[in-house]
GROMACS .gro file of C-alpha atoms in nm:
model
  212
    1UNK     CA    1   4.857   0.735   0.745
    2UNK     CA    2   4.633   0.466   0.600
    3UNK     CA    3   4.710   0.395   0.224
    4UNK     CA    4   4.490   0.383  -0.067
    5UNK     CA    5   4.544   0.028  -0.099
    6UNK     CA    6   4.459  -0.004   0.317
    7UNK     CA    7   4.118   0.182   0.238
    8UNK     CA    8   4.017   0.001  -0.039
    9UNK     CA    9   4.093  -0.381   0.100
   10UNK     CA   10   3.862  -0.253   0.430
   11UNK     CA   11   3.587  -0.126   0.230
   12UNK     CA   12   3.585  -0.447   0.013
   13UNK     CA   13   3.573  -0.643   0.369
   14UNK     CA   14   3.295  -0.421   0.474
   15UNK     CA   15   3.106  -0.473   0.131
   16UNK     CA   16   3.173  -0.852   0.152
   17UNK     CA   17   2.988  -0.847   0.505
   18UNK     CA   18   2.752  -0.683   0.422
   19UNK     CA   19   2.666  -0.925   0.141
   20UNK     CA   20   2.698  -1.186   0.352
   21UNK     CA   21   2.410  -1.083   0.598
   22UNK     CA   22   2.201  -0.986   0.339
   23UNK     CA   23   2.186  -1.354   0.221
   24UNK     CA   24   2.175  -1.479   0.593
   25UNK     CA   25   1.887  -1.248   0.616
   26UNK     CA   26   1.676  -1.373   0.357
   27UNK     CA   27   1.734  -1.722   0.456
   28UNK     CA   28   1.628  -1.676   0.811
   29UNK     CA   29   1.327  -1.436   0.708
   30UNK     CA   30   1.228  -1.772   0.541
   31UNK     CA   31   1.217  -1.951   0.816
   32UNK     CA   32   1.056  -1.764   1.082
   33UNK     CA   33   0.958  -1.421   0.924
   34UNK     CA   34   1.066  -1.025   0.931
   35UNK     CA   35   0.958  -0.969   1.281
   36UNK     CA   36   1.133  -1.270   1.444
   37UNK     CA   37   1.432  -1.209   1.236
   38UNK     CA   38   1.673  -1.072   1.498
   39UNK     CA   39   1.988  -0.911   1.437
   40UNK     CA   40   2.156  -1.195   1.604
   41UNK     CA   41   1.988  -1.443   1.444
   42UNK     CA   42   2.081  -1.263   1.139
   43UNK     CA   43   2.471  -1.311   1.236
   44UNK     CA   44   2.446  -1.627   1.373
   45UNK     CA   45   2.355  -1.749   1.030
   46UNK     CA   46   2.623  -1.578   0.853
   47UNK     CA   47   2.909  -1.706   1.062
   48UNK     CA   48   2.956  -1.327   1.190
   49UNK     CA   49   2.988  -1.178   1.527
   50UNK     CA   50   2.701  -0.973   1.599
   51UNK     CA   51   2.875  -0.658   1.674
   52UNK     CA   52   2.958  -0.654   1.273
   53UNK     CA   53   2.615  -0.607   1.221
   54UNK     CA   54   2.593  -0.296   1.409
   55UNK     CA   55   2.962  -0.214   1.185
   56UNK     CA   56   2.791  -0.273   0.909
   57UNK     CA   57   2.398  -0.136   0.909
   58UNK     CA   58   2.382   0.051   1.224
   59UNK     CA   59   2.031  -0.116   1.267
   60UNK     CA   60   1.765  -0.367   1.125
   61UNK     CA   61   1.586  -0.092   0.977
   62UNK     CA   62   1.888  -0.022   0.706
   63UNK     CA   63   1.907  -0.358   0.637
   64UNK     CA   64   1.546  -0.408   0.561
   65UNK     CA   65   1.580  -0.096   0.340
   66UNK     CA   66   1.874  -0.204   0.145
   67UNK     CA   67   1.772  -0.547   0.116
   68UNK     CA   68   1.391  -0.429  -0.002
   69UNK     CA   69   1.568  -0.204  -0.281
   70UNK     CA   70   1.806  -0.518  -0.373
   71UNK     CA   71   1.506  -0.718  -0.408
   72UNK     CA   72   1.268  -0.517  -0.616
   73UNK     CA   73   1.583  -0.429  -0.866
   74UNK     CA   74   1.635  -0.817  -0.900
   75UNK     CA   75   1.260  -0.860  -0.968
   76UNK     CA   76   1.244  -0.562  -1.202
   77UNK     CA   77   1.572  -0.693  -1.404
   78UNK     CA   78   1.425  -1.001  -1.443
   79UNK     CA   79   1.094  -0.882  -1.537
   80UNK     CA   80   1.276  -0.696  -1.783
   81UNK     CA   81   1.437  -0.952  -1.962
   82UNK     CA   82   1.156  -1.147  -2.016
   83UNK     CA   83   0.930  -0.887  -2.188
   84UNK     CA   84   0.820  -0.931  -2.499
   85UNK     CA   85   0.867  -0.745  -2.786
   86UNK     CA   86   0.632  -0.891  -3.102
   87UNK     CA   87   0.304  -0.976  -3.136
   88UNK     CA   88  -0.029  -0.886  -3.059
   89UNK     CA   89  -0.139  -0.685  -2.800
   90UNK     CA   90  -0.271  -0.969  -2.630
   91UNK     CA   91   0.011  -1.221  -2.673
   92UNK     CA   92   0.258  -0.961  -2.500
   93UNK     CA   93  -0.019  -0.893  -2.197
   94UNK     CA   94  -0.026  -1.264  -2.185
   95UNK     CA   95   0.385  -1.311  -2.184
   96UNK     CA   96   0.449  -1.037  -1.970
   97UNK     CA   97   0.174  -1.174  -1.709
   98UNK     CA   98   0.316  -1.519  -1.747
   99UNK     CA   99   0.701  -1.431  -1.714
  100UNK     CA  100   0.628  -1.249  -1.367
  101UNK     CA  101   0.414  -1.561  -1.259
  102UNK     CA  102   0.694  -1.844  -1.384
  103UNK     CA  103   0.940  -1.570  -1.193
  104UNK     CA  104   0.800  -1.639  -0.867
  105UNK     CA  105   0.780  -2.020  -0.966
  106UNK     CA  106   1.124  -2.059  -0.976
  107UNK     CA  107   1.123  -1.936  -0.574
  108UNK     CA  108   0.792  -1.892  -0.413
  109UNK     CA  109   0.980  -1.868  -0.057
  110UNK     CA  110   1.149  -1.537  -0.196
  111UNK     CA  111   0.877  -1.419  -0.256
  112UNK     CA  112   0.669  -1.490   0.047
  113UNK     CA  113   0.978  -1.312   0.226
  114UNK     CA  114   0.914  -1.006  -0.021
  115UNK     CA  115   0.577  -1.022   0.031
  116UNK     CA  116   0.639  -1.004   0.436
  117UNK     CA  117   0.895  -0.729   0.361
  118UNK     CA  118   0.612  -0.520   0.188
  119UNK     CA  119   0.435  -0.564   0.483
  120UNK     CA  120   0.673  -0.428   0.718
  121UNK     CA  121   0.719  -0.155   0.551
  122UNK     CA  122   0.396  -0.041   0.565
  123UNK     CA  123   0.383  -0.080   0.944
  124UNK     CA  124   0.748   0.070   0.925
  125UNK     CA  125   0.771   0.467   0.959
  126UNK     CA  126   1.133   0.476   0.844
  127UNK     CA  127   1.039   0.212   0.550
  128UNK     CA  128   0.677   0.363   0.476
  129UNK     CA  129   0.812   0.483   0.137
  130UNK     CA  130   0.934   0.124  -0.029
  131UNK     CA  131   0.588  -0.003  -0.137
  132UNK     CA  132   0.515   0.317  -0.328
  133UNK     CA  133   0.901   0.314  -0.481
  134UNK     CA  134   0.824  -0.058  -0.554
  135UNK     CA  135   0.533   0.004  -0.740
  136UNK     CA  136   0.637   0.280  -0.944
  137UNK     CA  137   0.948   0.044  -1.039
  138UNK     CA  138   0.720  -0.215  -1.148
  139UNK     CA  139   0.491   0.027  -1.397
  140UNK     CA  140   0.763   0.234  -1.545
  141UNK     CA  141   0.942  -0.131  -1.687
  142UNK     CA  142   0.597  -0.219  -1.825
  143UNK     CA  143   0.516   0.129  -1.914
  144UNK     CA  144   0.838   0.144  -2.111
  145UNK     CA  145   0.783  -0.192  -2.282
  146UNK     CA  146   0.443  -0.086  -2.382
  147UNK     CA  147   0.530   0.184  -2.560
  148UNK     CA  148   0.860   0.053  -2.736
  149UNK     CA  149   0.713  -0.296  -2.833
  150UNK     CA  150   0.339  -0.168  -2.896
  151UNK     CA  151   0.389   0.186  -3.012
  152UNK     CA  152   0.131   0.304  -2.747
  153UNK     CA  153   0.107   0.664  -2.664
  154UNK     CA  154   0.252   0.748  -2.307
  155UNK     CA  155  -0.134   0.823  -2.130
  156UNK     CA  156  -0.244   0.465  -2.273
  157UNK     CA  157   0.048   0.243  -2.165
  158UNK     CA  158   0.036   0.420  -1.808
  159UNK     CA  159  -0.343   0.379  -1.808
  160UNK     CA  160  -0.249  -0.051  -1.942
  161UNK     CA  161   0.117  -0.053  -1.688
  162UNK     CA  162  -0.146  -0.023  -1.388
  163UNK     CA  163  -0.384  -0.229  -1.521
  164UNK     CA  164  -0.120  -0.468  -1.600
  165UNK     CA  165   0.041  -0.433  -1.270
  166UNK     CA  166  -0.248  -0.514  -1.078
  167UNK     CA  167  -0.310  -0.820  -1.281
  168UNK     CA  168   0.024  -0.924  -1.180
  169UNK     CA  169   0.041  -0.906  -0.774
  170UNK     CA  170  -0.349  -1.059  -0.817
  171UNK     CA  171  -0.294  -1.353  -1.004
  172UNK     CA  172   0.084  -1.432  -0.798
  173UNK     CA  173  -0.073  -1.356  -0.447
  174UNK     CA  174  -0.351  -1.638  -0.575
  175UNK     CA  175  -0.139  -1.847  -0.662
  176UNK     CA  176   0.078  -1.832  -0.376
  177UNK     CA  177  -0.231  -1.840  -0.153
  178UNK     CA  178  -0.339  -2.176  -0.323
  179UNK     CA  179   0.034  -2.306  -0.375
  180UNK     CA  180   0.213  -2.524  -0.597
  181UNK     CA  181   0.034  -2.837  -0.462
  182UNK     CA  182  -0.283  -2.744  -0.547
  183UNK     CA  183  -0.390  -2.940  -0.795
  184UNK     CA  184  -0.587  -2.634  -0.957
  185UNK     CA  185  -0.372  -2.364  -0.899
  186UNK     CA  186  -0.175  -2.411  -1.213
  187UNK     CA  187  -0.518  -2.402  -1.418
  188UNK     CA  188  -0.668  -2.113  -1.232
  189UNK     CA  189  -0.352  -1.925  -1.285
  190UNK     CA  190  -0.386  -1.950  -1.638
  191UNK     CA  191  -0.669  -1.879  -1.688
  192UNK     CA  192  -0.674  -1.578  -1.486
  193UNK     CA  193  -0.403  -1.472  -1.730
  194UNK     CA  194  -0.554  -1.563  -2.041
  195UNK     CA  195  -0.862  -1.369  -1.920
  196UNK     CA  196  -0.708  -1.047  -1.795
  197UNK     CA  197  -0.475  -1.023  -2.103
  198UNK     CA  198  -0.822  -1.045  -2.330
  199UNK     CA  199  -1.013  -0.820  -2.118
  200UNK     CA  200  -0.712  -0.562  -2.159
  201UNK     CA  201  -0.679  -0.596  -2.542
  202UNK     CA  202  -1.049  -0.552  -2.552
  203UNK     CA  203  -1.051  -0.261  -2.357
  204UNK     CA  204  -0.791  -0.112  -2.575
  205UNK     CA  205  -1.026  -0.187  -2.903
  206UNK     CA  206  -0.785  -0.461  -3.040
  207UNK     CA  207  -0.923  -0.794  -2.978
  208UNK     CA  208  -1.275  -0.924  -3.096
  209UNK     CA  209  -1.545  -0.995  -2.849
  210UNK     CA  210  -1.501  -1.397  -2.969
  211UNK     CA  211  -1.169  -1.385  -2.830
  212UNK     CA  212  -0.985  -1.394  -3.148
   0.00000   0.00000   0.00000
């Protein structure tokens, strides 16, 4: 009879593996894309057999999945943390838009693999669901900050959390598209931020047509 102790050292093995082709999985989907990424390139890069990948997801679809979900929640903690909570309407549209561009900053390759994950998906039937979850994970944690930090009623922060979150993947997907060489990408960036956080306050009555 196995023991407790047996059960729980194997599942902690099983857990570590996993973990470990997760990470090789991102790497190589940096090199050479989803699609290319095979299950044994997968295991070659974590140092694993390949029949442990098999043990461990069953097939490259679960991985995808888990490693989509593990994504987003990393993005959407980190979003979170970086929200503000004082100021003027503006300022936090400007903040918010800013942390979620200086986010990808810190690792425009992870996000270019996200960005091909997203895109999988969608061609994906057993992954068709992930962009929509993604989405919805994005607007509830600016949802949420809107109304905590700016008192708004539930319809107008829902009605400002898509706005917002459309602002977001548009100014990140330019800036990715241009790329940190670009001598003007940094500019553009900005000002597409500065912009869309005035155009929002204005649209919610709070900011002057001047700007102020």
């Amino acid at each position: 009879m196995t023991s407790p102790e047996s059960t729980r050292r194997s599942y902690e093995s099983v857990q570590a593996r996993r973990t470990q082709l997760l990470q090789a999985a991102v790497r190589v989907m940096g090199r050479i894309g989803v699609a290319a990424a095979s299950t044994r390139a997968i295991t070659a890069e974590a140092g694993l057999p390949h029949g442990s990948f098999h043990y461990c997801f069953g097939t490259k679809e679960k991985l995808l999945e888990e490693l989509f979900r593990l994504e987003v929640n990393d993005v959407a903690t980190q979003l979170a943390s970086h929200l503000p909570t004082s100021g003027t309407l503006r300022e936090r549209l400007e903040l918010t838009l800013r942390a979620e561009l200086e986010r990808v900053k810190r690792d425009p390759d992870r996000q270019h693999v996200m960005l091909d994950l997203s895109a999988t998906a969608h061609s994906t039937p057993a992954l068709a669901e992930l962009p929509g979850w993604e989405h919805d994970r994005y607007l509830q944690i600016v949802r949420e900050n809107l109304v905590s930090s700016a008192g708004s009623h539930d319809r107008r922060a829902e009605r400002l959390a898509v706005l917002v979150v459309a602002g977001m993947r548009g100014i990140v997907a330019a800036w990715l598209a241009r790329g940190p060489q670009h001598d003007d990408a940094e500019a553009e960036a900005e000002r597409s931020i500065h912009d869309l956080a005035l155009a929002l306050a204005l649209f919610e009555g709070e900011a002057s047509a001047d700007g102020s």
